[in-house]
Amino acid sequence: MNTSFTIYRATADDAREVSIMVGELLTEIMNAIGVQAFNFDLDETTARLNDFISQEKYFVFIARNASGDPIGFIALYESYALYAEGTFGTIPELYVRPSYRANRLGLDLVFQAKSFGVSRGWTRLEVTTPPLPQFDGTLAFYEREGFSITGGRKLKVTL
């Protein structure tokens, strides 16, 4: 599919549409790994995203097709670390609806994230992909965009 699209910084008004795509992303991940890894609730996610965007804790860029339909997004947040030599950005979510994945939209969203990071004075941009064969394509995508493996594994503990 060859289509035109626009990318702009999302506002709280876009929270529900972005949250719907978050649900699609999480469902796709869980289907790939065969594990119920996330507990997604659309209303809770929308409220959380609305709060994050309103307080500028989270920066989202949304892509829309020529008809104005949402077709993808990238989310970012700002972090601080000595190892990163200052302020840096993290990509917690990047999603492009399947029918738009051959249109360079993902590349354009990552470019938008990099440009935004430069404008904020970030030293780097980080992303985590699951170390599973189901996500080798995701890893290859980021490597083509200049990301490199830094080692380690992402761990979590519920508080």
PDB file of C-alpha atoms in Angstrom, residues 78-89 120 122:
ATOM      1  CA  GLU A  78      12.889  11.538  29.262  1.00  0.00           C
ATOM      2  CA  SER A  79      15.368   9.848  31.597  1.00  0.00           C
ATOM      3  CA  TYR A  80      18.536  10.780  33.410  1.00  0.00           C
ATOM      4  CA  ALA A  81      21.597   8.619  34.031  1.00  0.00           C
ATOM      5  CA  LEU A  82      25.267   9.014  34.685  1.00  0.00           C
ATOM      6  CA  TYR A  83      26.103   6.165  32.294  1.00  0.00           C
ATOM      7  CA  ALA A  84      24.276   8.025  29.527  1.00  0.00           C
ATOM      8  CA  GLU A  85      26.188  11.212  30.255  1.00  0.00           C
ATOM      9  CA  GLY A  86      23.070  13.164  31.064  1.00  0.00           C
ATOM     10  CA  THR A  87      19.548  13.357  29.777  1.00  0.00           C
ATOM     11  CA  PHE A  88      18.339  10.764  27.272  1.00  0.00           C
ATOM     12  CA  GLY A  89      15.145   9.448  25.760  1.00  0.00           C
ATOM     13  CA  ARG A 120      15.635  18.355  23.910  1.00  0.00           C
ATOM     14  CA  TRP A 122      19.272  14.218  24.780  1.00  0.00           C
TER      15      TRP A 122
END
